[in-house]
Amino acid sequence: MQITALAGGVGGARFLRGLLDHLGPTAGHPDPSDPQPSPARLTVIGNTGDDITLYGLRVCPDLDTLMYTLGGVIDEGQGWGRAGESRRLQDELVAYGAQPQWFTLGDLDLATHVVRSQWLGQGLPPSEVTARLAARWGLPDLGVRLLPMSDDPIETHVVVDEGDGPLAMHFQEWWVRLRAAVPAQRFVAVGMDRARPAPGVLEAIAEADVVLLPPSNPVVSIGVILGVPGLREALRATSAPVVGVSPVVNGAPVRGYADACLAALDLPATASAVAGLYADLLDGWLVDEADASAGPWPDQVQVRARPLLMRDRTAAAELAGATLDLARELAPRRPRS
Ligand code: GDP
Ligand code: CA
């Protein structure tokens, strides 16, 4: 079974680790002396709209959260960054007065950004750089192929108004420095109109048996991926059922500020509103038991109520299993026009 998933950072990564736990160890690499692993069983299309250049280094927070979580080196408590991290290098940068000082980068994590920036500087495309980084953490051996949504630079910016008229800032500044406390008027994906899907992205959607939308932020994670020209059309055209998991439980995001993102679209933080954003491509939708009667749901979408809180890996694996059950029920789907 070929599974393709769209994913942001922490919510997507925890769900997809549960999916791998549910699927069990890969039969994909029976002979460790054979450097060629079997083809991927899971292709992850990661959001790169959160990417940012800091201290001259290219940082890809969502791709790295996916890579560290699936590779088993994530800081569990935080949900992002490396376990066992220290902060000596950034303390030195701060002592020099280097900016910004609001984005935390640990020493081990910084090595990822140094190597990424070096490879990008040598002219390798981001998809190749991502594959090289992911290889170190064993993703190919797990049967996972991690793809950036695009090789073209796309950055999510946020337009706010603190009283002096509209002001655009990088998404990370709004999310991390301002903690989304200043209302967003709108989001702009800078570079999107000229962007193309990364190599392999459209094929992974067309050739999938199942497409999953994990409980990632519907606006700045999944919404940005869906904005890559051609991607939405591919999701409508595939014969794989598209099954999603609500990131909103009982009328609130489980973590983060998805409510503040939805408010910029004049939408309430409900499982129903999120489903509406995917209405043209969605076949199955998992909502929490607390939201079972909190429709309306889009036409043609089969809704199932399950416990959606990923309290631990077991709960995440059960949730992933429930998405596959629903996908099997709905396969093959008739492509959407
Ligand atoms: P980010 O890029 O790190 O913000 O992560 P994502 O975009 O992948 O995911 C953020 C979303 O995950 C938030 O909107 C959360 O509500 C959602 N989320 C986090 N933990 C859980 C959980 O246990 N269950 C569900 N259903 N959603 C979750
Ligand atoms: Ca993110």
Coordinates of C-alpha atoms and ligand atoms in Angstrom, one line a residue:
M1 CA 0.0 0.0 0.0
Q2 CA 1.4 3.4 -1.0
I3 CA 0.4 6.2 1.4
T4 CA 1.0 9.9 0.7
A5 CA 0.5 12.4 3.5
L6 CA 0.7 16.2 3.6
A7 CA 2.2 17.5 6.8
G8 CA 3.2 20.5 8.9
G9 CA 5.3 20.1 12.0
V10 CA 4.4 18.7 15.4
G11 CA 0.8 17.5 14.7
G12 CA 1.8 16.0 11.4
A13 CA 4.9 14.3 12.8
R14 CA 3.3 12.7 15.8
F15 CA 0.5 11.4 13.6
L16 CA 2.9 10.0 11.0
R17 CA 5.1 8.3 13.7
G18 CA 1.8 6.7 14.9
L19 CA 1.2 5.6 11.4
L20 CA 4.6 3.9 11.2
D21 CA 4.0 2.3 14.6
H22 CA 0.6 1.0 13.3
L23 CA 2.1 -0.4 10.1
G24 CA 4.9 -2.1 12.0
P25 CA 8.5 -2.7 11.0
T26 CA 9.1 -2.4 7.3
A27 CA 9.8 -5.5 5.4
G28 CA 11.5 -3.0 3.2
H29 CA 15.2 -3.6 4.0
P30 CA 15.6 -7.3 4.8
D31 CA 19.3 -7.3 3.8
P32 CA 21.2 -4.6 5.7
S33 CA 24.3 -5.1 3.4
D34 CA 22.1 -4.1 0.5
P35 CA 22.4 -0.3 0.4
Q36 CA 19.3 0.0 -1.8
P37 CA 16.2 0.1 0.5
S38 CA 12.9 -1.0 -1.0
P39 CA 10.6 1.7 -2.4
A40 CA 9.0 4.0 0.1
R41 CA 5.6 3.0 1.5
L42 CA 5.0 6.5 2.9
T43 CA 5.7 9.7 1.0
V44 CA 5.5 12.8 3.2
I45 CA 4.9 16.2 1.5
G46 CA 6.2 18.7 4.0
N47 CA 5.3 22.4 4.4
T48 CA 8.2 24.7 3.6
G49 CA 6.2 28.0 4.0
D50 CA 7.6 28.3 7.6
D51 CA 11.2 28.2 6.3
I52 CA 13.3 31.2 7.3
T53 CA 16.9 32.4 7.0
L54 CA 18.5 33.0 10.4
Y55 CA 22.2 34.0 10.9
G56 CA 22.6 33.3 7.2
L57 CA 21.4 29.7 7.7
R58 CA 18.4 28.2 6.0
V59 CA 16.0 26.7 8.6
C60 CA 13.1 24.4 7.7
P61 CA 11.2 23.9 10.9
D62 CA 8.5 21.6 9.6
L63 CA 10.7 19.3 7.6
D64 CA 13.1 19.1 10.5
T65 CA 10.3 18.3 13.0
L66 CA 9.2 15.5 10.7
M67 CA 12.7 14.2 10.2
Y68 CA 13.7 14.3 13.9
T69 CA 10.4 12.8 15.0
L70 CA 10.3 9.9 12.5
G71 CA 14.1 9.4 13.1
G72 CA 13.6 9.1 16.8
V73 CA 15.7 12.1 18.0
I74 CA 13.0 14.7 18.7
D75 CA 12.7 16.5 22.0
E76 CA 9.5 14.8 23.1
G77 CA 8.4 17.4 25.6
Q78 CA 8.8 20.3 23.3
G79 CA 7.6 18.5 20.2
W80 CA 10.3 20.2 18.1
G81 CA 14.1 20.3 18.2
R82 CA 16.6 17.7 19.2
A83 CA 16.6 15.6 22.4
G84 CA 19.5 16.3 24.7
E85 CA 20.0 19.7 23.2
S86 CA 22.3 22.5 24.5
R87 CA 22.5 26.2 23.6
R88 CA 26.1 27.3 23.6
L89 CA 26.3 28.5 20.1
Q90 CA 23.2 30.7 20.1
D91 CA 24.3 32.2 23.5
E92 CA 27.5 33.3 21.8
L93 CA 25.5 34.8 18.9
V94 CA 23.3 36.7 21.3
A95 CA 26.5 37.9 23.1
Y96 CA 27.6 39.4 19.8
G97 CA 24.2 41.1 19.5
A98 CA 23.2 38.9 16.5
Q99 CA 19.6 39.1 15.5
P100 CA 17.0 37.7 15.9
Q101 CA 17.1 36.5 19.5
W102 CA 13.5 35.3 19.7
F103 CA 14.0 32.1 17.7
T104 CA 15.6 29.3 19.7
L105 CA 18.2 27.1 17.9
G106 CA 20.0 24.4 19.8
D107 CA 23.6 23.3 19.0
L108 CA 22.7 19.9 17.5
D109 CA 19.9 21.5 15.5
L110 CA 22.2 24.2 14.2
A111 CA 24.4 21.5 12.6
T112 CA 21.5 20.5 10.5
H113 CA 21.1 24.1 9.3
V114 CA 24.8 24.6 8.6
V115 CA 24.9 21.4 6.5
R116 CA 21.7 22.3 4.7
S117 CA 22.9 25.8 3.9
Q118 CA 26.3 24.4 2.7
W119 CA 24.5 22.0 0.3
L120 CA 22.1 24.6 -0.9
G121 CA 25.0 26.9 -1.5
Q122 CA 26.6 24.2 -3.7
G123 CA 23.5 24.4 -5.8
L124 CA 21.7 21.2 -4.7
P125 CA 17.9 21.6 -4.8
P126 CA 16.0 21.5 -1.5
S127 CA 14.5 18.1 -2.3
E128 CA 17.9 16.6 -2.7
V129 CA 19.2 18.3 0.4
T130 CA 16.1 17.0 2.3
A131 CA 16.8 13.5 1.1
R132 CA 20.4 13.6 2.2
L133 CA 19.5 14.9 5.7
A134 CA 16.7 12.4 6.1
A135 CA 19.1 9.5 5.1
R136 CA 21.2 10.2 8.2
W137 CA 18.1 9.6 10.4
G138 CA 17.2 6.3 8.7
L139 CA 14.0 7.5 7.0
P140 CA 14.6 5.5 3.8
D141 CA 15.0 2.3 6.0
L142 CA 11.7 3.0 7.6
G143 CA 10.1 3.2 4.1
V144 CA 9.7 6.9 4.3
R145 CA 10.4 9.5 1.6
L146 CA 10.3 13.1 2.9
L147 CA 9.7 15.7 0.2
P148 CA 9.5 19.4 0.5
M149 CA 6.2 20.7 -1.2
S150 CA 8.4 22.7 -3.6
D151 CA 12.0 23.3 -4.5
D152 CA 11.1 27.0 -5.1
P153 CA 11.4 29.4 -2.2
I154 CA 8.0 30.1 -0.6
E155 CA 7.6 32.0 2.7
T156 CA 4.4 32.6 4.6
H157 CA 4.1 36.2 5.7
V158 CA 1.5 37.6 8.0
V159 CA -0.2 41.0 7.6
V160 CA -1.0 42.7 10.9
D161 CA -2.1 46.1 12.0
E162 CA -0.8 47.3 15.3
G163 CA -2.3 50.8 14.8
D164 CA 0.1 52.3 12.2
G165 CA -1.5 50.6 9.2
P166 CA -0.8 47.2 7.6
L167 CA 2.5 45.6 8.3
A168 CA 3.8 42.3 6.9
M169 CA 6.2 40.1 8.8
H170 CA 7.6 36.6 8.5
F171 CA 5.2 33.9 9.8
Q172 CA 7.8 32.9 12.5
E173 CA 8.0 36.4 13.8
W174 CA 4.2 36.5 14.3
W175 CA 4.0 32.9 15.7
V176 CA 7.2 32.8 17.9
R177 CA 7.9 36.4 18.9
L178 CA 4.3 37.7 19.0
R179 CA 2.7 34.3 19.9
A180 CA 0.0 35.1 17.4
A181 CA -1.4 37.6 20.0
V182 CA -1.7 40.4 17.4
P183 CA -4.6 39.5 15.1
A184 CA -3.6 38.4 11.6
Q185 CA -5.5 40.2 8.8
R186 CA -4.3 37.8 6.2
F187 CA -1.5 35.4 5.2
V188 CA 0.5 35.8 2.1
A189 CA 2.6 33.0 0.7
V190 CA 5.4 34.9 -0.9
G191 CA 6.7 33.2 -4.0
M192 CA 3.8 30.9 -4.4
D193 CA 2.6 32.1 -7.8
R194 CA 5.9 31.2 -9.4
A195 CA 6.4 27.9 -7.5
R196 CA 6.1 24.4 -8.8
P197 CA 5.6 21.2 -6.9
A198 CA 8.9 19.5 -6.0
P199 CA 9.9 16.5 -8.1
G200 CA 7.9 13.5 -7.1
V201 CA 5.1 15.4 -5.4
L202 CA 2.4 15.1 -8.1
E203 CA 3.3 11.5 -8.8
A204 CA 3.1 10.6 -5.2
I205 CA -0.5 11.9 -5.1
A206 CA -1.5 10.4 -8.4
E207 CA 0.0 6.9 -7.6
A208 CA -1.1 6.7 -4.0
D209 CA -3.5 4.1 -2.7
V210 CA -4.4 6.4 0.2
V211 CA -3.8 10.2 0.8
L212 CA -3.8 11.4 4.4
L213 CA -4.2 14.8 5.9
P214 CA -2.8 14.6 9.4
P215 CA -4.0 17.0 12.1
S216 CA -1.7 19.8 11.0
N217 CA -2.6 23.5 11.0
P218 CA -5.2 23.9 8.3
V219 CA -4.2 27.4 7.3
V220 CA -0.4 27.8 7.6
S221 CA 0.6 24.1 7.2
I222 CA -1.9 22.1 5.0
G223 CA -3.4 25.3 3.6
V224 CA 0.0 26.5 2.3
I225 CA 0.8 23.1 0.8
L226 CA -2.5 23.1 -1.0
G227 CA -1.6 26.5 -2.5
V228 CA 1.3 25.1 -4.5
P229 CA 0.1 25.4 -8.1
G230 CA -1.2 22.0 -9.3
L231 CA -1.3 20.3 -6.0
R232 CA -5.0 20.8 -5.2
E233 CA -5.9 19.7 -8.7
A234 CA -3.8 16.5 -8.2
L235 CA -5.7 15.8 -5.0
R236 CA -9.0 16.2 -6.7
A237 CA -7.9 14.0 -9.6
T238 CA -6.4 11.0 -7.7
S239 CA -8.3 7.8 -7.4
A240 CA -6.9 7.4 -3.8
P241 CA -9.4 8.3 -1.1
V242 CA -8.3 11.5 0.8
V243 CA -8.9 11.1 4.5
G244 CA -8.2 13.8 7.1
V245 CA -8.0 14.2 10.9
S246 CA -9.3 17.3 12.5
P247 CA -6.6 19.4 14.4
V248 CA -9.5 21.0 16.3
V249 CA -10.9 19.1 19.2
N250 CA -14.0 20.3 21.1
G251 CA -13.9 23.7 19.6
A252 CA -10.2 24.5 20.1
P253 CA -6.8 23.6 18.6
V254 CA -5.0 21.0 20.6
R255 CA -1.8 23.1 20.6
G256 CA -0.6 26.2 18.8
Y257 CA -2.7 29.1 17.5
A258 CA -4.8 27.5 14.7
D259 CA -7.7 29.5 16.1
A260 CA -5.9 32.8 15.4
C261 CA -5.1 31.5 11.8
L262 CA -8.7 30.5 11.1
A263 CA -9.9 33.9 12.5
A264 CA -7.9 35.6 9.7
L265 CA -10.1 33.7 7.2
D266 CA -13.2 34.7 9.2
L267 CA -13.7 31.1 10.3
P268 CA -14.4 29.7 13.7
A269 CA -12.1 27.1 15.3
T270 CA -14.3 24.1 14.6
A271 CA -13.8 20.7 13.0
S272 CA -16.6 21.7 10.6
A273 CA -14.9 24.8 9.4
V274 CA -11.6 23.0 8.8
A275 CA -13.5 20.3 6.8
G276 CA -15.0 23.1 4.8
L277 CA -11.5 24.2 3.7
Y278 CA -10.9 20.8 2.2
A279 CA -14.4 20.2 0.9
D280 CA -13.4 20.0 -2.8
L281 CA -11.0 17.2 -2.3
L282 CA -11.9 15.4 1.0
D283 CA -13.6 12.0 1.2
G284 CA -13.3 11.0 4.8
W285 CA -13.0 13.1 8.0
L286 CA -12.2 12.0 11.5
V287 CA -13.5 14.2 14.3
D288 CA -13.2 13.8 18.0
E289 CA -16.1 12.2 19.8
A290 CA -16.8 15.6 21.4
D291 CA -17.4 17.0 18.0
A292 CA -19.5 14.2 16.5
S293 CA -22.6 16.3 16.3
A294 CA -20.9 19.6 15.5
G295 CA -21.5 19.7 11.8
P296 CA -22.5 20.7 9.2
W297 CA -20.1 18.5 7.2
P298 CA -19.4 19.0 3.5
D299 CA -21.4 16.9 1.0
Q300 CA -19.7 13.7 -0.1
V301 CA -17.6 13.5 3.1
Q302 CA -17.9 10.5 5.3
V303 CA -17.4 11.6 8.9
R304 CA -16.4 9.2 11.8
A305 CA -16.0 10.1 15.5
R306 CA -12.9 8.7 17.2
P307 CA -10.7 9.9 20.1
L308 CA -8.4 12.4 18.4
L309 CA -6.0 13.2 21.2
M310 CA -2.6 11.7 20.6
R311 CA -1.7 11.4 24.3
D312 CA 1.1 8.9 23.6
R313 CA 2.4 6.9 20.7
T314 CA -0.2 4.2 21.2
A315 CA -3.0 6.7 20.9
A316 CA -1.4 8.1 17.8
A317 CA -1.1 4.6 16.3
E318 CA -4.7 3.9 17.0
L319 CA -5.7 7.1 15.4
A320 CA -3.6 6.4 12.3
G321 CA -5.2 2.9 12.1
A322 CA -8.6 4.5 12.1
T323 CA -7.7 6.7 9.2
L324 CA -6.6 3.7 7.2
D325 CA -9.8 1.8 8.1
L326 CA -11.9 4.7 6.8
A327 CA -9.7 5.0 3.6
R328 CA -10.2 1.3 2.9
E329 CA -13.9 1.7 3.2
L330 CA -13.9 4.6 0.7
A331 CA -11.4 3.1 -1.8
P332 CA -11.2 3.5 -4.7
R333 CA -12.9 6.9 -5.0
R334 CA -14.3 8.6 -8.0
P335 CA -12.0 11.5 -8.9
R336 CA -13.5 14.9 -8.2
S337 CA -14.3 17.1 -11.1
Ligands
GDP1 P1 3.3 22.9 13.6 O1 3.8 23.2 12.2 O2 4.4 22.4 14.5 O3 2.5 23.9 14.1 O4 2.5 21.6 13.5 P2 1.3 21.1 12.5 O5 0.9 22.1 11.6 O6 1.7 19.8 12.0 O7 0.2 20.8 13.6 C1 -0.4 21.7 14.4 C2 -1.8 21.3 14.7 O8 -1.7 20.0 15.3 C3 -2.5 22.2 15.7 O9 -3.5 22.8 15.0 C4 -3.0 21.2 16.8 O10 -4.3 21.5 17.1 C5 -2.8 19.9 16.1 N1 -2.6 18.8 17.1 C6 -1.5 18.7 17.9 N2 -1.7 17.6 18.7 C7 -2.8 17.0 18.4 C8 -3.5 15.9 18.9 O11 -3.1 15.2 19.8 N3 -4.7 15.6 18.2 C9 -5.2 16.3 17.2 N4 -6.4 15.9 16.7 N5 -4.6 17.4 16.8 C10 -3.4 17.8 17.3
CA2 CA 4.9 24.7 11.2

